[in-house]
Amino acid sequence: MRKLSIIAVMTIAALTAAAQNTLREIGTITVQPKVGLTMGSISGDYTLGPDENAKMRFGIVAGVDGEFYPTTWLGLSTGLHFAQQGWKLGDRTTKLDYLNIPVLANFYVADGLALKTGVQPGFLLNAKENGNDIKDDCKHFNFSIPVGISYEYQNFVLDARYNISLTRANKETGPNNDKYRSDLVTLTIGYKFSL
């Protein structure tokens, strides 16, 4: 039993040593291509029909982040992400595609583990509802607050974020005075390397 305990401790120590991140040295700049899954939702004031309920729209996100380390525990990052957003209401599917520019502070609270928050302007690329173009009915700018967590192991980064939209997605309120926002959850995997 004692040998098994020693082997377990040595294995954990080896894995911990392998997970040490040499990329986060002060003054280092890293680049991280990433890809993943989006889960878009609607929030705010909107009208539902008697047989409708709001559901998430699943899509993809792809992009690249750059990060600068002024200290070993803080990273400042920005990026360009193509993200499929939107939602489903009853038999209507709203598809909103954005070019998002996250600007984040990443707080490394443990080796490889970061908590993050910041701001994210987004620019509408496409808007469709059940295949019909509705871009003229939508605001072309979205501003959101992303909050998230990431874990890095051997330069691979798993990232989960919730983007809380602060701006309306629709231009007109219509007869029902609808004012709704496009919120987003993203789950990504990326690979980080230094310049």
PDB file of C-alpha atoms in Angstrom:
ATOM      1  CA  MET A   1       0.000   0.000   0.000  1.00  0.00           C
ATOM      2  CA  ARG A   2       2.865   2.357   0.833  1.00  0.00           C
ATOM      3  CA  LYS A   3       4.482   1.764  -2.595  1.00  0.00           C
ATOM      4  CA  LEU A   4       1.175   2.529  -4.288  1.00  0.00           C
ATOM      5  CA  SER A   5       0.907   5.803  -2.351  1.00  0.00           C
ATOM      6  CA  ILE A   6       4.449   6.800  -3.332  1.00  0.00           C
ATOM      7  CA  ILE A   7       3.736   6.021  -7.004  1.00  0.00           C
ATOM      8  CA  ALA A   8       0.529   8.087  -6.857  1.00  0.00           C
ATOM      9  CA  VAL A   9       2.347  11.077  -5.307  1.00  0.00           C
ATOM     10  CA  MET A  10       5.147  10.848  -7.912  1.00  0.00           C
ATOM     11  CA  THR A  11       2.601  10.672 -10.747  1.00  0.00           C
ATOM     12  CA  ILE A  12       0.734  13.730  -9.462  1.00  0.00           C
ATOM     13  CA  ALA A  13       4.027  15.620  -9.057  1.00  0.00           C
ATOM     14  CA  ALA A  14       5.076  14.731 -12.614  1.00  0.00           C
ATOM     15  CA  LEU A  15       1.731  15.842 -14.055  1.00  0.00           C
ATOM     16  CA  THR A  16       1.872  19.082 -12.074  1.00  0.00           C
ATOM     17  CA  ALA A  17       5.392  19.779 -13.327  1.00  0.00           C
ATOM     18  CA  ALA A  18       4.323  19.067 -16.901  1.00  0.00           C
ATOM     19  CA  ALA A  19       1.393  21.463 -16.526  1.00  0.00           C
ATOM     20  CA  GLN A  20       3.612  24.379 -15.429  1.00  0.00           C
ATOM     21  CA  ASN A  21       3.154  27.177 -17.922  1.00  0.00           C
ATOM     22  CA  THR A  22       6.332  28.755 -19.263  1.00  0.00           C
ATOM     23  CA  LEU A  23       4.357  30.937 -21.685  1.00  0.00           C
ATOM     24  CA  ARG A  24       3.198  33.365 -18.969  1.00  0.00           C
ATOM     25  CA  GLU A  25       6.504  35.100 -18.350  1.00  0.00           C
ATOM     26  CA  ILE A  26       6.313  38.863 -17.821  1.00  0.00           C
ATOM     27  CA  GLY A  27       6.324  40.707 -21.145  1.00  0.00           C
ATOM     28  CA  THR A  28       5.407  37.628 -23.201  1.00  0.00           C
ATOM     29  CA  ILE A  29       2.852  37.831 -26.012  1.00  0.00           C
ATOM     30  CA  THR A  30       0.929  34.714 -27.029  1.00  0.00           C
ATOM     31  CA  VAL A  31      -1.404  33.895 -29.909  1.00  0.00           C
ATOM     32  CA  GLN A  32      -4.234  31.373 -29.615  1.00  0.00           C
ATOM     33  CA  PRO A  33      -6.311  30.080 -32.547  1.00  0.00           C
ATOM     34  CA  LYS A  34      -9.548  28.567 -31.238  1.00  0.00           C
ATOM     35  CA  VAL A  35     -12.729  26.854 -32.339  1.00  0.00           C
ATOM     36  CA  GLY A  36     -15.826  25.744 -30.510  1.00  0.00           C
ATOM     37  CA  LEU A  37     -19.552  25.656 -29.886  1.00  0.00           C
ATOM     38  CA  THR A  38     -22.000  28.515 -29.308  1.00  0.00           C
ATOM     39  CA  MET A  39     -25.312  28.437 -27.500  1.00  0.00           C
ATOM     40  CA  GLY A  40     -27.289  31.585 -28.308  1.00  0.00           C
ATOM     41  CA  SER A  41     -30.316  32.747 -26.345  1.00  0.00           C
ATOM     42  CA  ILE A  42     -32.774  35.633 -26.159  1.00  0.00           C
ATOM     43  CA  SER A  43     -33.259  37.852 -23.113  1.00  0.00           C
ATOM     44  CA  GLY A  44     -35.185  41.011 -22.314  1.00  0.00           C
ATOM     45  CA  ASP A  45     -38.823  41.817 -23.086  1.00  0.00           C
ATOM     46  CA  TYR A  46     -40.313  39.841 -25.956  1.00  0.00           C
ATOM     47  CA  THR A  47     -43.706  38.411 -26.816  1.00  0.00           C
ATOM     48  CA  LEU A  48     -44.351  34.682 -26.896  1.00  0.00           C
ATOM     49  CA  GLY A  49     -47.283  33.041 -28.614  1.00  0.00           C
ATOM     50  CA  PRO A  50     -49.464  30.593 -26.631  1.00  0.00           C
ATOM     51  CA  ASP A  51     -47.522  27.529 -27.849  1.00  0.00           C
ATOM     52  CA  GLU A  52     -44.055  29.111 -27.930  1.00  0.00           C
ATOM     53  CA  ASN A  53     -41.097  28.866 -25.633  1.00  0.00           C
ATOM     54  CA  ALA A  54     -37.584  30.233 -26.063  1.00  0.00           C
ATOM     55  CA  LYS A  55     -34.839  27.742 -26.899  1.00  0.00           C
ATOM     56  CA  MET A  56     -31.135  28.053 -27.570  1.00  0.00           C
ATOM     57  CA  ARG A  57     -29.658  28.140 -31.031  1.00  0.00           C
ATOM     58  CA  PHE A  58     -26.507  26.032 -31.345  1.00  0.00           C
ATOM     59  CA  GLY A  59     -23.738  27.131 -33.692  1.00  0.00           C
ATOM     60  CA  ILE A  60     -19.992  27.516 -34.051  1.00  0.00           C
ATOM     61  CA  VAL A  61     -17.371  30.035 -33.018  1.00  0.00           C
ATOM     62  CA  ALA A  62     -13.919  30.356 -34.549  1.00  0.00           C
ATOM     63  CA  GLY A  63     -11.212  32.933 -34.172  1.00  0.00           C
ATOM     64  CA  VAL A  64      -7.908  33.954 -32.680  1.00  0.00           C
ATOM     65  CA  ASP A  65      -6.845  35.666 -29.437  1.00  0.00           C
ATOM     66  CA  GLY A  66      -3.675  37.541 -28.592  1.00  0.00           C
ATOM     67  CA  GLU A  67      -2.585  37.927 -24.971  1.00  0.00           C
ATOM     68  CA  PHE A  68       0.039  40.046 -23.207  1.00  0.00           C
ATOM     69  CA  TYR A  69       1.331  39.303 -19.677  1.00  0.00           C
ATOM     70  CA  PRO A  70       2.238  42.406 -17.620  1.00  0.00           C
ATOM     71  CA  THR A  71       2.580  40.050 -14.611  1.00  0.00           C
ATOM     72  CA  THR A  72       2.613  36.259 -14.171  1.00  0.00           C
ATOM     73  CA  TRP A  73      -0.920  36.332 -12.724  1.00  0.00           C
ATOM     74  CA  LEU A  74      -2.581  38.753 -15.182  1.00  0.00           C
ATOM     75  CA  GLY A  75      -3.049  38.509 -18.926  1.00  0.00           C
ATOM     76  CA  LEU A  76      -4.634  41.182 -21.127  1.00  0.00           C
ATOM     77  CA  SER A  77      -6.173  39.754 -24.276  1.00  0.00           C
ATOM     78  CA  THR A  78      -8.106  40.734 -27.350  1.00  0.00           C
ATOM     79  CA  GLY A  79      -9.315  38.734 -30.310  1.00  0.00           C
ATOM     80  CA  LEU A  80     -11.458  38.366 -33.406  1.00  0.00           C
ATOM     81  CA  HIS A  81     -14.220  35.739 -33.290  1.00  0.00           C
ATOM     82  CA  PHE A  82     -16.854  34.726 -35.823  1.00  0.00           C
ATOM     83  CA  ALA A  83     -19.845  33.593 -33.746  1.00  0.00           C
ATOM     84  CA  GLN A  84     -23.210  32.162 -34.691  1.00  0.00           C
ATOM     85  CA  GLN A  85     -25.805  33.526 -32.276  1.00  0.00           C
ATOM     86  CA  GLY A  86     -29.596  33.605 -32.155  1.00  0.00           C
ATOM     87  CA  TRP A  87     -32.483  31.629 -30.676  1.00  0.00           C
ATOM     88  CA  LYS A  88     -35.622  29.645 -31.411  1.00  0.00           C
ATOM     89  CA  LEU A  89     -39.133  30.794 -30.542  1.00  0.00           C
ATOM     90  CA  GLY A  90     -41.785  28.217 -31.397  1.00  0.00           C
ATOM     91  CA  ASP A  91     -41.406  27.470 -35.121  1.00  0.00           C
ATOM     92  CA  ARG A  92     -39.236  30.576 -35.737  1.00  0.00           C
ATOM     93  CA  THR A  93     -35.440  30.276 -35.799  1.00  0.00           C
ATOM     94  CA  THR A  94     -33.480  33.528 -35.648  1.00  0.00           C
ATOM     95  CA  LYS A  95     -29.866  33.282 -36.840  1.00  0.00           C
ATOM     96  CA  LEU A  96     -27.530  36.171 -36.058  1.00  0.00           C
ATOM     97  CA  ASP A  97     -23.872  35.981 -37.114  1.00  0.00           C
ATOM     98  CA  TYR A  98     -21.429  38.408 -35.490  1.00  0.00           C
ATOM     99  CA  LEU A  99     -17.798  39.392 -35.670  1.00  0.00           C
ATOM    100  CA  ASN A 100     -16.971  39.797 -31.970  1.00  0.00           C
ATOM    101  CA  ILE A 101     -13.915  41.540 -30.521  1.00  0.00           C
ATOM    102  CA  PRO A 102     -13.426  40.436 -26.890  1.00  0.00           C
ATOM    103  CA  VAL A 103     -11.124  42.596 -24.748  1.00  0.00           C
ATOM    104  CA  LEU A 104     -10.450  40.741 -21.496  1.00  0.00           C
ATOM    105  CA  ALA A 105      -8.500  40.752 -18.274  1.00  0.00           C
ATOM    106  CA  ASN A 106      -7.477  37.159 -17.464  1.00  0.00           C
ATOM    107  CA  PHE A 107      -6.711  36.546 -13.776  1.00  0.00           C
ATOM    108  CA  TYR A 108      -4.588  33.411 -13.272  1.00  0.00           C
ATOM    109  CA  VAL A 109      -5.751  32.237  -9.844  1.00  0.00           C
ATOM    110  CA  ALA A 110      -3.903  28.900 -10.043  1.00  0.00           C
ATOM    111  CA  ASP A 111      -1.482  27.345 -12.471  1.00  0.00           C
ATOM    112  CA  GLY A 112      -3.337  27.066 -15.770  1.00  0.00           C
ATOM    113  CA  LEU A 113      -6.658  28.275 -14.309  1.00  0.00           C
ATOM    114  CA  ALA A 114      -7.892  31.751 -15.245  1.00  0.00           C
ATOM    115  CA  LEU A 115     -10.999  33.772 -14.417  1.00  0.00           C
ATOM    116  CA  LYS A 116     -11.817  36.411 -17.026  1.00  0.00           C
ATOM    117  CA  THR A 117     -14.005  39.396 -17.650  1.00  0.00           C
ATOM    118  CA  GLY A 118     -14.039  42.429 -19.891  1.00  0.00           C
ATOM    119  CA  VAL A 119     -16.006  43.999 -22.717  1.00  0.00           C
ATOM    120  CA  GLN A 120     -16.968  42.749 -26.167  1.00  0.00           C
ATOM    121  CA  PRO A 121     -18.139  44.864 -29.087  1.00  0.00           C
ATOM    122  CA  GLY A 122     -19.798  42.827 -31.836  1.00  0.00           C
ATOM    123  CA  PHE A 123     -20.683  43.676 -35.423  1.00  0.00           C
ATOM    124  CA  LEU A 124     -23.627  41.997 -37.139  1.00  0.00           C
ATOM    125  CA  LEU A 125     -22.681  40.165 -40.353  1.00  0.00           C
ATOM    126  CA  ASN A 126     -25.932  38.313 -41.171  1.00  0.00           C
ATOM    127  CA  ALA A 127     -29.442  38.085 -39.735  1.00  0.00           C
ATOM    128  CA  LYS A 128     -32.092  35.626 -40.866  1.00  0.00           C
ATOM    129  CA  GLU A 129     -35.365  34.323 -39.514  1.00  0.00           C
ATOM    130  CA  ASN A 130     -36.603  31.087 -41.073  1.00  0.00           C
ATOM    131  CA  GLY A 131     -34.385  31.809 -44.081  1.00  0.00           C
ATOM    132  CA  ASN A 132     -35.626  35.387 -44.609  1.00  0.00           C
ATOM    133  CA  ASP A 133     -33.154  38.270 -44.396  1.00  0.00           C
ATOM    134  CA  ILE A 134     -33.970  40.475 -41.366  1.00  0.00           C
ATOM    135  CA  LYS A 135     -30.691  42.413 -41.118  1.00  0.00           C
ATOM    136  CA  ASP A 136     -32.466  45.735 -41.715  1.00  0.00           C
ATOM    137  CA  ASP A 137     -34.653  45.041 -38.659  1.00  0.00           C
ATOM    138  CA  CYS A 138     -31.649  44.404 -36.382  1.00  0.00           C
ATOM    139  CA  LYS A 139     -29.126  46.688 -34.759  1.00  0.00           C
ATOM    140  CA  HIS A 140     -25.753  46.229 -36.416  1.00  0.00           C
ATOM    141  CA  PHE A 141     -23.758  46.706 -33.194  1.00  0.00           C
ATOM    142  CA  ASN A 142     -23.866  44.587 -30.049  1.00  0.00           C
ATOM    143  CA  PHE A 143     -22.064  45.365 -26.794  1.00  0.00           C
ATOM    144  CA  SER A 144     -21.705  42.661 -24.169  1.00  0.00           C
ATOM    145  CA  ILE A 145     -19.860  41.818 -20.951  1.00  0.00           C
ATOM    146  CA  PRO A 146     -18.112  38.438 -21.160  1.00  0.00           C
ATOM    147  CA  VAL A 147     -17.367  36.495 -17.977  1.00  0.00           C
ATOM    148  CA  GLY A 148     -15.620  33.174 -18.086  1.00  0.00           C
ATOM    149  CA  ILE A 149     -13.132  30.599 -16.942  1.00  0.00           C
ATOM    150  CA  SER A 150     -10.363  28.770 -18.770  1.00  0.00           C
ATOM    151  CA  TYR A 151      -7.935  25.968 -18.074  1.00  0.00           C
ATOM    152  CA  GLU A 152      -4.625  25.528 -19.858  1.00  0.00           C
ATOM    153  CA  TYR A 153      -2.679  22.268 -20.076  1.00  0.00           C
ATOM    154  CA  GLN A 154       0.412  21.841 -22.266  1.00  0.00           C
ATOM    155  CA  ASN A 155      -0.579  24.903 -24.348  1.00  0.00           C
ATOM    156  CA  PHE A 156      -4.119  23.610 -25.008  1.00  0.00           C
ATOM    157  CA  VAL A 157      -6.766  25.933 -23.560  1.00  0.00           C
ATOM    158  CA  LEU A 158     -10.368  25.012 -22.700  1.00  0.00           C
ATOM    159  CA  ASP A 159     -12.474  28.151 -22.348  1.00  0.00           C
ATOM    160  CA  ALA A 160     -16.089  28.724 -21.257  1.00  0.00           C
ATOM    161  CA  ARG A 161     -17.694  32.187 -21.453  1.00  0.00           C
ATOM    162  CA  TYR A 162     -21.094  33.738 -20.930  1.00  0.00           C
ATOM    163  CA  ASN A 163     -21.605  36.978 -22.861  1.00  0.00           C
ATOM    164  CA  ILE A 164     -24.237  39.203 -21.258  1.00  0.00           C
ATOM    165  CA  SER A 165     -25.576  41.523 -23.948  1.00  0.00           C
ATOM    166  CA  LEU A 166     -26.237  45.119 -22.887  1.00  0.00           C
ATOM    167  CA  THR A 167     -27.691  46.354 -26.191  1.00  0.00           C
ATOM    168  CA  ARG A 168     -30.917  45.439 -27.955  1.00  0.00           C
ATOM    169  CA  ALA A 169     -30.758  43.177 -30.989  1.00  0.00           C
ATOM    170  CA  ASN A 170     -33.879  44.667 -32.619  1.00  0.00           C
ATOM    171  CA  LYS A 171     -34.279  48.198 -33.992  1.00  0.00           C
ATOM    172  CA  GLU A 172     -38.031  48.618 -33.675  1.00  0.00           C
ATOM    173  CA  THR A 173     -40.120  47.625 -30.700  1.00  0.00           C
ATOM    174  CA  GLY A 174     -43.221  46.846 -32.784  1.00  0.00           C
ATOM    175  CA  PRO A 175     -46.812  46.631 -31.551  1.00  0.00           C
ATOM    176  CA  ASN A 176     -45.822  44.478 -28.548  1.00  0.00           C
ATOM    177  CA  ASN A 177     -43.040  46.851 -27.423  1.00  0.00           C
ATOM    178  CA  ASP A 178     -40.480  44.011 -27.693  1.00  0.00           C
ATOM    179  CA  LYS A 179     -36.945  44.871 -26.593  1.00  0.00           C
ATOM    180  CA  TYR A 180     -34.709  41.823 -26.698  1.00  0.00           C
ATOM    181  CA  ARG A 181     -31.010  41.027 -26.529  1.00  0.00           C
ATOM    182  CA  SER A 182     -28.815  38.286 -27.972  1.00  0.00           C
ATOM    183  CA  ASP A 183     -26.912  36.541 -25.164  1.00  0.00           C
ATOM    184  CA  LEU A 184     -24.305  33.874 -25.824  1.00  0.00           C
ATOM    185  CA  VAL A 185     -22.466  30.990 -24.180  1.00  0.00           C
ATOM    186  CA  THR A 186     -19.267  29.790 -25.875  1.00  0.00           C
ATOM    187  CA  LEU A 187     -17.200  26.664 -25.244  1.00  0.00           C
ATOM    188  CA  THR A 188     -13.877  26.599 -27.104  1.00  0.00           C
ATOM    189  CA  ILE A 189     -10.604  24.758 -27.368  1.00  0.00           C
ATOM    190  CA  GLY A 190      -7.488  26.577 -28.498  1.00  0.00           C
ATOM    191  CA  TYR A 191      -3.749  26.150 -28.767  1.00  0.00           C
ATOM    192  CA  LYS A 192      -1.518  28.870 -27.319  1.00  0.00           C
ATOM    193  CA  PHE A 193       1.981  29.670 -28.559  1.00  0.00           C
ATOM    194  CA  SER A 194       4.313  32.595 -27.923  1.00  0.00           C
ATOM    195  CA  LEU A 195       5.545  35.076 -30.527  1.00  0.00           C
TER     196      LEU A 195
END
